[in-house]
Amino acid sequence: MLGFALGQAACAAQAQSVDAPPGPWAPYRQAIAIDGAGGLSLGFLEPDDPLVPGELAAARASGLTGIVLTVAPQGQFWLDDAAAARTRENIEKWNAIIARYPEHLVAVHSGADLMRARTENKLGIIYTFQGTEPLGEDLERIPMYRELGVRVIQLTHNRRNIVGDGSMEAGNAGLSNYGHKVVERLNAEKIVVDLAHGSPRTMSEGIAASSAPVLISHTGCLALASHPRNTADAMLRAMADRGGVAGIIF
């Protein structure tokens, strides 16, 4: 659905005159627009904080259908036994926030939830991990996290973990044997495999290993800016050829 919205945007952009006055793209409100790595300050505010109404109003005014919200771990190793408990606490915190503001927020567990968010002009919240550390070495945690509402899992952050190498690792070792098992189980549980922050080999091998379309939730184009976090054209093409989607950062 996001790919369709982006395709429509590209066609509209090509059709516009270069002399057209600046302004909002008219079909935006009808599009399914998803921020691939977003957030809300509500996670840092108490319910009675005077900033809450403004934050909710901004979420609605953004016109976004959904945001992919990180609940764990985002650049930290989280390799201790408390990682799963800490992750559950974060999920419970966000479940409570969504339940507190049902007129503004929707927990996205299915495509139908995303459609409802758009129809009702609410912001859909899609839980993700920026790293597989909360799994530890236990593949059975994957269905557990799905039951808790997680729908996207990023394999690595910038550093190396037991699944694969991140973008800042000079070794560029790619997916581990365990990493291949993680991708297979994520596919089986219908959790989206996110390759953002991966090393080139991790991303390439992740695309090849996944039986479902993958996501690169937040990246840039290496051909335009030489930075380890950006993605080469060949990788973007390989992702797209298998039905995947990339979110381009500003």
CSV table of C-alpha atoms in Angstrom, one decimal:
chain,number,residue,atom,x,y,z
A,1,MET,CA,0.0,0.0,0.0
A,2,LEU,CA,2.8,2.4,0.8
A,3,GLY,CA,4.4,1.5,-2.5
A,4,PHE,CA,1.2,2.4,-4.3
A,5,ALA,CA,1.1,5.7,-2.6
A,6,LEU,CA,4.7,6.5,-3.5
A,7,GLY,CA,4.1,5.5,-7.1
A,8,GLN,CA,1.1,7.8,-7.3
A,9,ALA,CA,3.2,10.6,-5.8
A,10,ALA,CA,5.9,10.1,-8.5
A,11,CYS,CA,3.4,10.2,-11.3
A,12,ALA,CA,1.8,13.4,-9.9
A,13,ALA,CA,5.2,15.0,-9.5
A,14,GLN,CA,6.1,14.3,-13.1
A,15,ALA,CA,2.7,15.7,-14.3
A,16,GLN,CA,3.1,19.0,-12.4
A,17,SER,CA,4.4,22.1,-14.1
A,18,VAL,CA,7.8,23.3,-12.9
A,19,ASP,CA,6.2,26.7,-12.6
A,20,ALA,CA,3.4,25.5,-10.4
A,21,PRO,CA,3.1,27.5,-7.1
A,22,PRO,CA,4.3,25.7,-4.0
A,23,GLY,CA,1.6,24.0,-1.8
A,24,PRO,CA,0.5,20.7,-0.4
A,25,TRP,CA,0.2,17.8,-2.8
A,26,ALA,CA,-3.6,17.4,-3.0
A,27,PRO,CA,-3.9,13.6,-2.9
A,28,TYR,CA,-1.7,13.4,0.3
A,29,ARG,CA,-4.7,13.2,2.6
A,30,GLN,CA,-6.0,10.2,0.6
A,31,ALA,CA,-2.6,8.5,0.5
A,32,ILE,CA,-1.4,5.9,3.0
A,33,ALA,CA,1.7,7.8,4.2
A,34,ILE,CA,4.0,6.0,6.7
A,35,ASP,CA,7.0,7.5,8.5
A,36,GLY,CA,9.4,4.6,8.6
A,37,ALA,CA,11.2,5.7,11.7
A,38,GLY,CA,9.1,8.2,13.6
A,39,GLY,CA,8.2,9.0,17.2
A,40,LEU,CA,6.0,11.0,19.5
A,41,SER,CA,7.0,13.1,22.6
A,42,LEU,CA,4.1,11.4,24.4
A,43,GLY,CA,6.5,8.8,25.5
A,44,PHE,CA,8.3,11.4,27.6
A,45,LEU,CA,5.3,13.4,28.9
A,46,GLU,CA,3.1,12.8,31.9
A,47,PRO,CA,-0.7,12.6,31.1
A,48,ASP,CA,-1.3,16.0,32.7
A,49,ASP,CA,1.6,17.8,31.0
A,50,PRO,CA,0.3,20.9,29.2
A,51,LEU,CA,2.3,19.9,26.1
A,52,VAL,CA,0.1,16.8,25.5
A,53,PRO,CA,-2.8,18.5,23.6
A,54,GLY,CA,-0.3,20.2,21.2
A,55,GLU,CA,1.5,16.9,20.5
A,56,LEU,CA,-1.8,15.2,19.7
A,57,ALA,CA,-2.9,18.0,17.5
A,58,ALA,CA,0.5,17.9,15.6
A,59,ALA,CA,0.1,14.1,15.1
A,60,ARG,CA,-3.3,14.6,13.5
A,61,ALA,CA,-2.2,17.7,11.5
A,62,SER,CA,0.7,15.7,10.0
A,63,GLY,CA,-1.6,13.7,7.8
A,64,LEU,CA,0.4,10.6,8.4
A,65,THR,CA,-1.4,7.3,8.4
A,66,GLY,CA,1.2,5.6,10.6
A,67,ILE,CA,4.6,5.8,12.2
A,68,VAL,CA,7.0,3.0,12.8
A,69,LEU,CA,7.8,3.5,16.5
A,70,THR,CA,10.9,2.1,18.1
A,71,VAL,CA,10.3,0.2,21.4
A,72,ALA,CA,13.7,-1.4,21.6
A,73,PRO,CA,16.7,-1.2,21.6
A,74,GLN,CA,18.1,1.5,19.2
A,75,GLY,CA,21.9,1.3,19.3
A,76,GLN,CA,22.3,-0.4,22.7
A,77,PHE,CA,23.4,-3.9,23.0
A,78,TRP,CA,20.7,-5.1,25.5
A,79,LEU,CA,22.4,-8.5,25.8
A,80,ASP,CA,21.6,-9.0,29.5
A,81,ASP,CA,18.8,-11.2,30.8
A,82,ALA,CA,16.7,-8.1,31.5
A,83,ALA,CA,16.4,-7.2,27.8
A,84,ALA,CA,13.1,-9.0,27.3
A,85,ALA,CA,11.6,-7.6,30.4
A,86,ARG,CA,12.7,-4.1,29.5
A,87,THR,CA,11.2,-4.4,26.0
A,88,ARG,CA,7.9,-5.6,27.5
A,89,GLU,CA,7.8,-2.6,29.8
A,90,ASN,CA,8.3,-0.2,26.8
A,91,ILE,CA,5.5,-2.0,24.9
A,92,GLU,CA,3.2,-1.8,27.9
A,93,LYS,CA,4.0,1.9,28.3
A,94,TRP,CA,3.0,2.6,24.7
A,95,ASN,CA,-0.1,0.4,24.9
A,96,ALA,CA,-1.2,2.6,27.8
A,97,ILE,CA,-0.5,5.8,25.8
A,98,ILE,CA,-2.5,4.5,22.8
A,99,ALA,CA,-5.4,3.4,25.1
A,100,ARG,CA,-5.4,6.9,26.8
A,101,TYR,CA,-5.9,8.7,23.5
A,102,PRO,CA,-8.2,6.5,21.4
A,103,GLU,CA,-9.6,9.5,19.5
A,104,HIS,CA,-6.0,10.2,18.2
A,105,LEU,CA,-4.1,6.9,18.1
A,106,VAL,CA,-4.5,3.4,16.8
A,107,ALA,CA,-2.3,0.3,17.5
A,108,VAL,CA,-1.6,-1.2,14.1
A,109,HIS,CA,-1.6,-5.0,14.2
A,110,SER,CA,-3.0,-5.6,10.7
A,111,GLY,CA,-3.7,-3.9,7.4
A,112,ALA,CA,-7.3,-3.3,8.5
A,113,ASP,CA,-6.0,-1.2,11.5
A,114,LEU,CA,-3.9,0.9,9.0
A,115,MET,CA,-7.0,1.5,6.9
A,116,ARG,CA,-9.0,2.4,10.0
A,117,ALA,CA,-6.4,4.9,11.0
A,118,ARG,CA,-6.6,6.6,7.6
A,119,THR,CA,-10.4,6.6,7.5
A,120,GLU,CA,-10.8,7.9,11.0
A,121,ASN,CA,-7.9,10.5,10.6
A,122,LYS,CA,-5.9,8.9,13.4
A,123,LEU,CA,-2.2,8.1,13.7
A,124,GLY,CA,-1.4,4.4,13.5
A,125,ILE,CA,1.4,3.2,15.8
A,126,ILE,CA,3.5,0.3,14.4
A,127,TYR,CA,6.0,-1.2,16.9
A,128,THR,CA,9.5,-2.0,15.8
A,129,PHE,CA,12.9,-2.9,17.3
A,130,GLN,CA,16.0,-1.2,16.0
A,131,GLY,CA,18.1,-4.4,16.6
A,132,THR,CA,17.4,-8.0,17.4
A,133,GLU,CA,19.1,-7.9,20.8
A,134,PRO,CA,15.8,-8.5,22.7
A,135,LEU,CA,15.6,-11.9,21.0
A,136,GLY,CA,18.8,-13.1,22.6
A,137,GLU,CA,19.4,-16.6,21.3
A,138,ASP,CA,15.7,-17.6,21.6
A,139,LEU,CA,13.8,-17.7,18.3
A,140,GLU,CA,10.6,-18.4,20.4
A,141,ARG,CA,10.6,-14.8,21.5
A,142,ILE,CA,9.7,-13.8,18.0
A,143,PRO,CA,6.1,-15.1,18.2
A,144,MET,CA,5.9,-13.7,21.8
A,145,TYR,CA,6.8,-10.2,20.5
A,146,ARG,CA,4.3,-10.6,17.7
A,147,GLU,CA,1.6,-11.4,20.3
A,148,LEU,CA,2.6,-8.2,22.1
A,149,GLY,CA,2.1,-6.2,18.9
A,150,VAL,CA,5.5,-5.9,17.2
A,151,ARG,CA,5.2,-5.9,13.4
A,152,VAL,CA,8.6,-4.8,12.2
A,153,ILE,CA,12.0,-5.9,13.5
A,154,GLN,CA,15.3,-4.3,12.3
A,155,LEU,CA,18.1,-6.9,12.2
A,156,THR,CA,20.9,-4.6,13.4
A,157,HIS,CA,21.7,-1.1,14.4
A,158,ASN,CA,25.1,0.4,13.6
A,159,ARG,CA,27.1,-2.2,15.5
A,160,ARG,CA,27.5,-5.9,15.2
A,161,ASN,CA,25.2,-8.3,17.0
A,162,ILE,CA,24.7,-12.1,16.8
A,163,VAL,CA,22.4,-11.7,13.8
A,164,GLY,CA,24.7,-9.7,11.6
A,165,ASP,CA,26.9,-6.6,11.1
A,166,GLY,CA,25.7,-3.0,11.3
A,167,SER,CA,26.7,-0.3,8.9
A,168,MET,CA,29.6,1.0,11.0
A,169,GLU,CA,31.4,-2.3,11.3
A,170,ALA,CA,34.4,-2.4,9.1
A,171,GLY,CA,34.3,-6.2,8.9
A,172,ASN,CA,31.1,-6.2,6.9
A,173,ALA,CA,30.5,-9.9,7.9
A,174,GLY,CA,26.9,-10.1,6.8
A,175,LEU,CA,24.2,-12.4,8.2
A,176,SER,CA,25.3,-15.1,10.7
A,177,ASN,CA,23.8,-18.6,10.6
A,178,TYR,CA,21.6,-17.6,13.4
A,179,GLY,CA,20.7,-14.5,11.4
A,180,HIS,CA,19.3,-16.6,8.6
A,181,LYS,CA,17.2,-18.5,11.1
A,182,VAL,CA,15.9,-15.2,12.5
A,183,VAL,CA,14.9,-14.0,9.0
A,184,GLU,CA,13.1,-17.3,8.3
A,185,ARG,CA,11.2,-17.1,11.6
A,186,LEU,CA,10.3,-13.4,11.1
A,187,ASN,CA,8.8,-14.4,7.7
A,188,ALA,CA,6.9,-17.2,9.2
A,189,GLU,CA,5.4,-15.0,11.9
A,190,LYS,CA,4.6,-12.3,9.3
A,191,ILE,CA,6.9,-9.7,10.9
A,192,VAL,CA,8.5,-7.3,8.5
A,193,VAL,CA,12.3,-7.7,8.1
A,194,ASP,CA,13.9,-4.2,8.3
A,195,LEU,CA,17.4,-3.9,7.0
A,196,ALA,CA,18.1,-0.2,7.9
A,197,HIS,CA,21.5,0.4,9.6
A,198,GLY,CA,22.8,-2.9,8.2
A,199,SER,CA,26.2,-3.4,6.6
A,200,PRO,CA,26.2,-3.9,2.8
A,201,ARG,CA,26.5,-7.6,3.2
A,202,THR,CA,23.9,-7.9,5.9
A,203,MET,CA,21.5,-5.9,3.7
A,204,SER,CA,22.3,-7.9,0.5
A,205,GLU,CA,22.0,-11.3,2.3
A,206,GLY,CA,18.9,-10.2,4.2
A,207,ILE,CA,17.2,-9.3,0.9
A,208,ALA,CA,18.1,-12.7,-0.6
A,209,ALA,CA,17.2,-14.7,2.5
A,210,SER,CA,13.8,-13.2,3.1
A,211,SER,CA,10.8,-14.9,1.4
A,212,ALA,CA,8.7,-11.8,1.9
A,213,PRO,CA,9.4,-8.2,0.8
A,214,VAL,CA,11.8,-6.4,3.1
A,215,LEU,CA,11.9,-2.8,4.4
A,216,ILE,CA,14.8,-0.4,4.6
A,217,SER,CA,12.9,2.0,6.9
A,218,HIS,CA,15.2,4.9,7.0
A,219,THR,CA,18.2,5.4,4.7
A,220,GLY,CA,19.6,7.6,1.9
A,221,CYS,CA,21.0,7.0,-1.5
A,222,LEU,CA,24.8,6.2,-1.6
A,223,ALA,CA,25.0,7.5,-5.1
A,224,LEU,CA,24.1,11.0,-3.9
A,225,ALA,CA,26.0,11.0,-0.6
A,226,SER,CA,28.8,8.7,0.4
A,227,HIS,CA,27.9,7.7,4.0
A,228,PRO,CA,27.9,4.2,5.6
A,229,ARG,CA,24.2,4.6,6.5
A,230,ASN,CA,23.2,5.1,2.8
A,231,THR,CA,22.2,2.4,0.4
A,232,ALA,CA,23.7,1.7,-3.0
A,233,ASP,CA,21.5,1.7,-6.1
A,234,ALA,CA,22.1,-2.0,-6.8
A,235,MET,CA,20.8,-2.8,-3.3
A,236,LEU,CA,17.8,-0.6,-3.7
A,237,ARG,CA,17.0,-2.2,-7.0
A,238,ALA,CA,17.4,-5.7,-5.5
A,239,MET,CA,15.0,-4.7,-2.7
A,240,ALA,CA,12.5,-3.2,-5.0
A,241,ASP,CA,12.6,-6.2,-7.4
A,242,ARG,CA,11.4,-8.4,-4.6
A,243,GLY,CA,8.6,-6.0,-3.6
A,244,GLY,CA,10.4,-4.1,-0.9
A,245,VAL,CA,10.2,-0.4,0.2
A,246,ALA,CA,12.7,2.1,1.4
A,247,GLY,CA,12.1,5.2,3.4
A,248,ILE,CA,14.3,8.1,2.4
A,249,ILE,CA,15.6,10.4,5.1
A,250,PHE,CA,15.9,14.1,4.7
